[in-house]
Short mmCIF file of N, CA and C in Angstrom, two decimals:
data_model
loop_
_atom_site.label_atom_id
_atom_site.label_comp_id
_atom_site.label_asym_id
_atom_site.label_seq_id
_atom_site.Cartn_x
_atom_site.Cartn_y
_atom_site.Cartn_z
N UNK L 128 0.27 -2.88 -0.12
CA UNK L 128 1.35 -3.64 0.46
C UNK L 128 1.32 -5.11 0.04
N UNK L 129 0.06 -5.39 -0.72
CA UNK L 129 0.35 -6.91 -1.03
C UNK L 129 1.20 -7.37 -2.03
N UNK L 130 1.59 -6.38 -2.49
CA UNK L 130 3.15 -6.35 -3.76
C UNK L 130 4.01 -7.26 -3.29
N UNK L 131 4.17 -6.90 -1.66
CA UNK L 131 5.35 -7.31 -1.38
C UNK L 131 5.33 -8.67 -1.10
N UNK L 132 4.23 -9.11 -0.44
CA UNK L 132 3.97 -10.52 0.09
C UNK L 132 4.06 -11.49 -1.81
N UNK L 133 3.30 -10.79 -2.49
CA UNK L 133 3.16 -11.39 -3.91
C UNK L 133 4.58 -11.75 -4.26
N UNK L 134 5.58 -10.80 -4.19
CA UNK L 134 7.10 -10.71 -4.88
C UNK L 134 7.80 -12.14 -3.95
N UNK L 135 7.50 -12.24 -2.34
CA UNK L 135 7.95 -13.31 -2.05
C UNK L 135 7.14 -14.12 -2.34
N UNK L 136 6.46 -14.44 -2.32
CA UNK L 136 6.01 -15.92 -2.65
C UNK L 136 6.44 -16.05 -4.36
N UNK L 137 6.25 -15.36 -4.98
CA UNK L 137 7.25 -15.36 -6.26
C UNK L 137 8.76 -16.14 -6.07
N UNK L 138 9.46 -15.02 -5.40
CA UNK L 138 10.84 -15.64 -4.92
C UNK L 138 10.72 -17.01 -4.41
N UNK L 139 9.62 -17.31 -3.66
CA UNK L 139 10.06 -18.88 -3.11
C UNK L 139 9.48 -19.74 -3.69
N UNK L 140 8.66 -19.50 -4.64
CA UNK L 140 8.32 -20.59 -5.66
C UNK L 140 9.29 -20.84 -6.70
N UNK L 141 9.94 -19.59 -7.31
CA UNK L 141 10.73 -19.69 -8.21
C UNK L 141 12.26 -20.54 -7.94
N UNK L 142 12.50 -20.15 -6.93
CA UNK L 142 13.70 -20.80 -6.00
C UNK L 142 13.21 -22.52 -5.63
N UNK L 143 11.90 -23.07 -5.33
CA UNK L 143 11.85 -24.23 -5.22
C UNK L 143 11.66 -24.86 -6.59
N UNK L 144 11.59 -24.14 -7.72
CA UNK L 144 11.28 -24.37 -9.10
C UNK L 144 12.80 -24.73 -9.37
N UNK L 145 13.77 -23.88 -9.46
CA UNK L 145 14.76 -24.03 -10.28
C UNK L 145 15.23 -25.05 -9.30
N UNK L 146 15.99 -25.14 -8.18
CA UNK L 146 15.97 -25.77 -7.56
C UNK L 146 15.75 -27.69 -7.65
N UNK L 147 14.39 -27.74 -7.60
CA UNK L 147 13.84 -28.89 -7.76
C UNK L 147 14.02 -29.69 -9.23
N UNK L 148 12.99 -30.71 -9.38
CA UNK L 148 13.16 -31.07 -10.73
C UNK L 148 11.56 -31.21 -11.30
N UNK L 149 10.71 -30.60 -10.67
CA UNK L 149 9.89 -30.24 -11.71
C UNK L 149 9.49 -29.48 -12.36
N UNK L 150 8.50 -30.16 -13.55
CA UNK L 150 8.24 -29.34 -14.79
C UNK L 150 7.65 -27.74 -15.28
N UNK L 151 6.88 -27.68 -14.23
CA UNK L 151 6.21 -26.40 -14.12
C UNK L 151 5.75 -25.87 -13.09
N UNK L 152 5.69 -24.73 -13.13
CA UNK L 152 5.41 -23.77 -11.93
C UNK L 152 4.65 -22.75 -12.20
N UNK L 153 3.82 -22.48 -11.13
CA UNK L 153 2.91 -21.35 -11.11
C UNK L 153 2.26 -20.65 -10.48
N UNK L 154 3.17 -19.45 -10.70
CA UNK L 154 2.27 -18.44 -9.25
C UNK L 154 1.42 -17.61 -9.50
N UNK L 155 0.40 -17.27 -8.77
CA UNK L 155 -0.32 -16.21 -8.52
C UNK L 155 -0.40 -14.73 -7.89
N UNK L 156 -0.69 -13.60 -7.93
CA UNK L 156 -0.67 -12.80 -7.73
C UNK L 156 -1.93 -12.41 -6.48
N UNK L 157 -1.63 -12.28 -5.20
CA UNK L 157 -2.83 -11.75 -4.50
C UNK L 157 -3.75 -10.79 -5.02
N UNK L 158 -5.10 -11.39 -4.99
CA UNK L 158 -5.86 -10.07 -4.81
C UNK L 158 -5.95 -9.74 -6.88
N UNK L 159 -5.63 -10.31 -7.64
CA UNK L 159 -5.73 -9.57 -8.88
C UNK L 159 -5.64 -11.62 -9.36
N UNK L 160 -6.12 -11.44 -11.19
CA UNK L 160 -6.15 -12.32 -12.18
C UNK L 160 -4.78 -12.84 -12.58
N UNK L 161 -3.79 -12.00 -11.99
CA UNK L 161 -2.25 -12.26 -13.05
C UNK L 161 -1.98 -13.27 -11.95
N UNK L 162 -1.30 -13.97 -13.38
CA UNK L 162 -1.00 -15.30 -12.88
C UNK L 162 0.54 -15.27 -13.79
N UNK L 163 1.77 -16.09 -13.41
CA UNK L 163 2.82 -16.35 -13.87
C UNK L 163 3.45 -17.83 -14.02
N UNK L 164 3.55 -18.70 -14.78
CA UNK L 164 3.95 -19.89 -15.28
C UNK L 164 5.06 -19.79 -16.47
N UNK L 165 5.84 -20.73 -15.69
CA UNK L 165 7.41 -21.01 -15.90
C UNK L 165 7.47 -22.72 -16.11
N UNK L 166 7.52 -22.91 -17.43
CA UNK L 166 7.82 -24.05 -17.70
C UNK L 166 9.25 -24.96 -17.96
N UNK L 167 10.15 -25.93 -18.21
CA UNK L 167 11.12 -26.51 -18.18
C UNK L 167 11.07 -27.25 -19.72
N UNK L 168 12.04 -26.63 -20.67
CA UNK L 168 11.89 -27.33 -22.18
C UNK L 168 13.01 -27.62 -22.43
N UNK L 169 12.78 -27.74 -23.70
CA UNK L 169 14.43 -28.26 -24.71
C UNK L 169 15.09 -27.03 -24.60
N UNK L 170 14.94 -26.03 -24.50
CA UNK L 170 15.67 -24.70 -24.99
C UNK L 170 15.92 -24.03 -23.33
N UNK L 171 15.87 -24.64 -22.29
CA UNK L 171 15.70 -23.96 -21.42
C UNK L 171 14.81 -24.16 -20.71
N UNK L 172 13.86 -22.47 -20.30
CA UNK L 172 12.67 -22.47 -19.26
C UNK L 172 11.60 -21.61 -20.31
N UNK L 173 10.85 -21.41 -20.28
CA UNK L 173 9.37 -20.70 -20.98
C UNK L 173 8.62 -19.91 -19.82
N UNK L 174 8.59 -19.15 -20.15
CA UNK L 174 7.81 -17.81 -18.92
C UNK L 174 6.27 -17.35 -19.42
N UNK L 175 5.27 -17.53 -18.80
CA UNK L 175 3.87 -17.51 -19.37
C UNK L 175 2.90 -16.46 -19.04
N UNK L 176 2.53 -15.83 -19.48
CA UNK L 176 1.02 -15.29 -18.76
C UNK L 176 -0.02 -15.71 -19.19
N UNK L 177 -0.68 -14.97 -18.64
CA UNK L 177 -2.35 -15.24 -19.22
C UNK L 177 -2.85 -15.72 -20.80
N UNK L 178 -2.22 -14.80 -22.04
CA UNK L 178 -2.07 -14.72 -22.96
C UNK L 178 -0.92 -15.83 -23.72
N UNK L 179 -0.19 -16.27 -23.01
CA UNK L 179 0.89 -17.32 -24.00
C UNK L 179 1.97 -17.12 -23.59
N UNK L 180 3.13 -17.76 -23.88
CA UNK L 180 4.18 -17.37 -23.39
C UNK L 180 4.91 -15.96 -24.10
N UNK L 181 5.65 -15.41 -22.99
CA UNK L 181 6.41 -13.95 -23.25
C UNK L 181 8.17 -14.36 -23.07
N UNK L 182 8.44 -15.84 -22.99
CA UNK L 182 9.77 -14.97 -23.12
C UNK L 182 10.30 -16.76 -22.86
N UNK L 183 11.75 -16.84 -23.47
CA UNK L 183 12.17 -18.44 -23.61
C UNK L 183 13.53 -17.70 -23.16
N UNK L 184 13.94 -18.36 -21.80
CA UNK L 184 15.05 -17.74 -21.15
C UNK L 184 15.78 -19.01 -20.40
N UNK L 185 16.51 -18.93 -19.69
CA UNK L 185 17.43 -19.73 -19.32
C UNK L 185 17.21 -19.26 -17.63
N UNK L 186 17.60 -20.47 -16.73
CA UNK L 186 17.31 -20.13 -15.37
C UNK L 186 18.05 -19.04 -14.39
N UNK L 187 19.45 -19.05 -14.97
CA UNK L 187 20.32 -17.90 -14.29
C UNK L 187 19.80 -17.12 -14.86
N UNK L 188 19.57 -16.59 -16.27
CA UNK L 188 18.66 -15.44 -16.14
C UNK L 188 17.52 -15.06 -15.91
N UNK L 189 16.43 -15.85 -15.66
CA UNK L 189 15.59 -15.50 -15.14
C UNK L 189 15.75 -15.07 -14.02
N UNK L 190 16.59 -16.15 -12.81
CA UNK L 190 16.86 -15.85 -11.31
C UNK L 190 17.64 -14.43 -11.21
N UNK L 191 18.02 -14.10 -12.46
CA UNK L 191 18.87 -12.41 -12.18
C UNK L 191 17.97 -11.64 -12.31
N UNK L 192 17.34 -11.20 -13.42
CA UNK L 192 15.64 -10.59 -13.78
C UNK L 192 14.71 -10.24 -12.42
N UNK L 193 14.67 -11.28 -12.12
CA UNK L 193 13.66 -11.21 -11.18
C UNK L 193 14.45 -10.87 -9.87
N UNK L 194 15.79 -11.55 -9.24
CA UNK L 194 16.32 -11.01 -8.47
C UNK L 194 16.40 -9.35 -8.13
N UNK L 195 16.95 -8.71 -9.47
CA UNK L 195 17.01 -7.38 -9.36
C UNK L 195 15.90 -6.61 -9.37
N UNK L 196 14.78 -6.80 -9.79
CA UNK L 196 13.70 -6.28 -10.08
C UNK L 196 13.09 -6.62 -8.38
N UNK L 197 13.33 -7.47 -7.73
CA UNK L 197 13.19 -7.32 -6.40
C UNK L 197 13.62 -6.70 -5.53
N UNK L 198 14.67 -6.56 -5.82
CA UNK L 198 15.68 -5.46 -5.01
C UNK L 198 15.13 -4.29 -5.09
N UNK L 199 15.36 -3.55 -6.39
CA UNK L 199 14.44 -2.55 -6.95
C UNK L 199 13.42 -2.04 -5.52
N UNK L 200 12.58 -3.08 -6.03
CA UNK L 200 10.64 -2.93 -5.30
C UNK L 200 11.40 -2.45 -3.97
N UNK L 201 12.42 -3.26 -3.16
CA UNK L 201 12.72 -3.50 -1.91
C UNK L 201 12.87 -2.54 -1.32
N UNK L 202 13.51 -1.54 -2.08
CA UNK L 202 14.34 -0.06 -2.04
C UNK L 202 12.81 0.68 -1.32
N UNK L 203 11.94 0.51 -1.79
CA UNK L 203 10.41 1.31 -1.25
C UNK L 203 9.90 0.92 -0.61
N UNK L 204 10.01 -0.12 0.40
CA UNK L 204 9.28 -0.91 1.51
C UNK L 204 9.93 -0.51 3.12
N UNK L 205 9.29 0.62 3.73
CA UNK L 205 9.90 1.38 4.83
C UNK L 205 10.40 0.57 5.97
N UNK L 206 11.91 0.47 6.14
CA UNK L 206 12.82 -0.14 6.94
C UNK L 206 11.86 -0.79 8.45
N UNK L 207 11.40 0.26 8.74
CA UNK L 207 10.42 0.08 9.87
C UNK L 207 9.25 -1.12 9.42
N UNK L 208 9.11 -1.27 8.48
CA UNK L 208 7.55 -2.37 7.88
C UNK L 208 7.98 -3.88 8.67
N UNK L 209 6.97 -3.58 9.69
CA UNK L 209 7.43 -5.19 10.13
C UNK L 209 7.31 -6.87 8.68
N UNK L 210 7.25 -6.51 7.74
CA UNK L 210 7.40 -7.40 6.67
C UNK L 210 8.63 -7.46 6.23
N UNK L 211 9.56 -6.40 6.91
CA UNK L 211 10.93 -5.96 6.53
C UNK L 211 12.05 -7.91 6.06
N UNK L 212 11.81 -7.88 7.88
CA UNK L 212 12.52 -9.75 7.95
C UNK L 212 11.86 -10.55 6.61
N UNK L 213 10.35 -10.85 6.24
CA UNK L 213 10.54 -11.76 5.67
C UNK L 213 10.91 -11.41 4.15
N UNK L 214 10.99 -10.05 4.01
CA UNK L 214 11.63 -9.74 2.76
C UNK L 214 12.83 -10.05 2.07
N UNK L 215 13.78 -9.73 3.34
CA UNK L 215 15.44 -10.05 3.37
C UNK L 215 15.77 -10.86 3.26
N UNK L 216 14.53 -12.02 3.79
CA UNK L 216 15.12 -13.46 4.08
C UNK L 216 15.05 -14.05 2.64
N UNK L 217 13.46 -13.65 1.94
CA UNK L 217 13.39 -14.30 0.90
C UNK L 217 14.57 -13.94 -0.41
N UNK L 218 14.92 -12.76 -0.15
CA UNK L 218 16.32 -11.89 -1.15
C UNK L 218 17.29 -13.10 -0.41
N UNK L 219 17.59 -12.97 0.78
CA UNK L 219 18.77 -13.94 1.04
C UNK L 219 18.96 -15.27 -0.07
N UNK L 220 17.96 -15.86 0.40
CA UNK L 220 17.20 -17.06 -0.17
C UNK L 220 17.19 -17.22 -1.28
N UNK L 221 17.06 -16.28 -1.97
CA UNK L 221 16.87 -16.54 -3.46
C UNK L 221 18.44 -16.01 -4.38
N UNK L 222 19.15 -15.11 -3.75
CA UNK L 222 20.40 -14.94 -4.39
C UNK L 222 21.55 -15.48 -4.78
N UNK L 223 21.77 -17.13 -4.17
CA UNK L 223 22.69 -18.20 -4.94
C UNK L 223 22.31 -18.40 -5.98
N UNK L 224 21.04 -18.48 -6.38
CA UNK L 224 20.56 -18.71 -7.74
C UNK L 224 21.43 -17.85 -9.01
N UNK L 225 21.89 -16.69 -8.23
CA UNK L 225 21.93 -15.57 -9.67
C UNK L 225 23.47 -15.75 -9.58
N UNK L 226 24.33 -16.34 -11.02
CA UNK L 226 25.73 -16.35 -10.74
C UNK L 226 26.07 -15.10 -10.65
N UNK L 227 27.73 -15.40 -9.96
CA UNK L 227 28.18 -14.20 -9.44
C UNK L 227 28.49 -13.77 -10.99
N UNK L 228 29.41 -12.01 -11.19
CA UNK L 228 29.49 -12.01 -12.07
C UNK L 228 31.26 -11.43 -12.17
N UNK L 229 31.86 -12.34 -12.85
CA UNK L 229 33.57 -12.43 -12.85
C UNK L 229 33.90 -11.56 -13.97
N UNK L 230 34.96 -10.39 -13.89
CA UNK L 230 35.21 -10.01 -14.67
C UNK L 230 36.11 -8.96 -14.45
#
């Protein structure tokens, strides 16, 4: 179950990241070595692991990426899990980030 606590604090770092105006960010993963760093460049944002960076993306897409891929996880976390609230809140929370999509 510490997936889930990991995924928010993800969400609310990433959300005070884009958000804010500083340079870098970096979260950790409970309980395990993986670590995730998101930097602010000329081209955008830079997404890091352990090994170097994996990926030169832009902030609405990152905030969509990771948005949905939360949702996803969310779908398996039993309605009843009293962790339920701070899950929703942090999805609340973090979904202005991802533009809507017009079309």
């Amino acid at each position: 179950m510490m997936i889930y606590v990991s995924v928010v604090q993800l969400l609310n770092s990433l959300r005070a990241f884009v958000q804010g105006d500083v340079r870098c960010s970096a979260t950790s993963v409970f309980d395990t070595s993986f670590k995730l760093v998101v930097r602010r460049n000329k081209e955008g944002l830079s997404v890091a692991g352990e090994n170097g960076v994996i990926a030169q993306t832009t902030a609405p897409e990152l905030a969509s990426a990771v948005l949905h891929a939360a949702q996803a996880l969310g779908r398996s976390l039993p309605p009843e899990d009293t962790f339920r609230f701070d899950w929703e809140n942090a999805i609340a929370d973090f979904r202005p980030l991802v533009p809507s999509r017009k079309g």
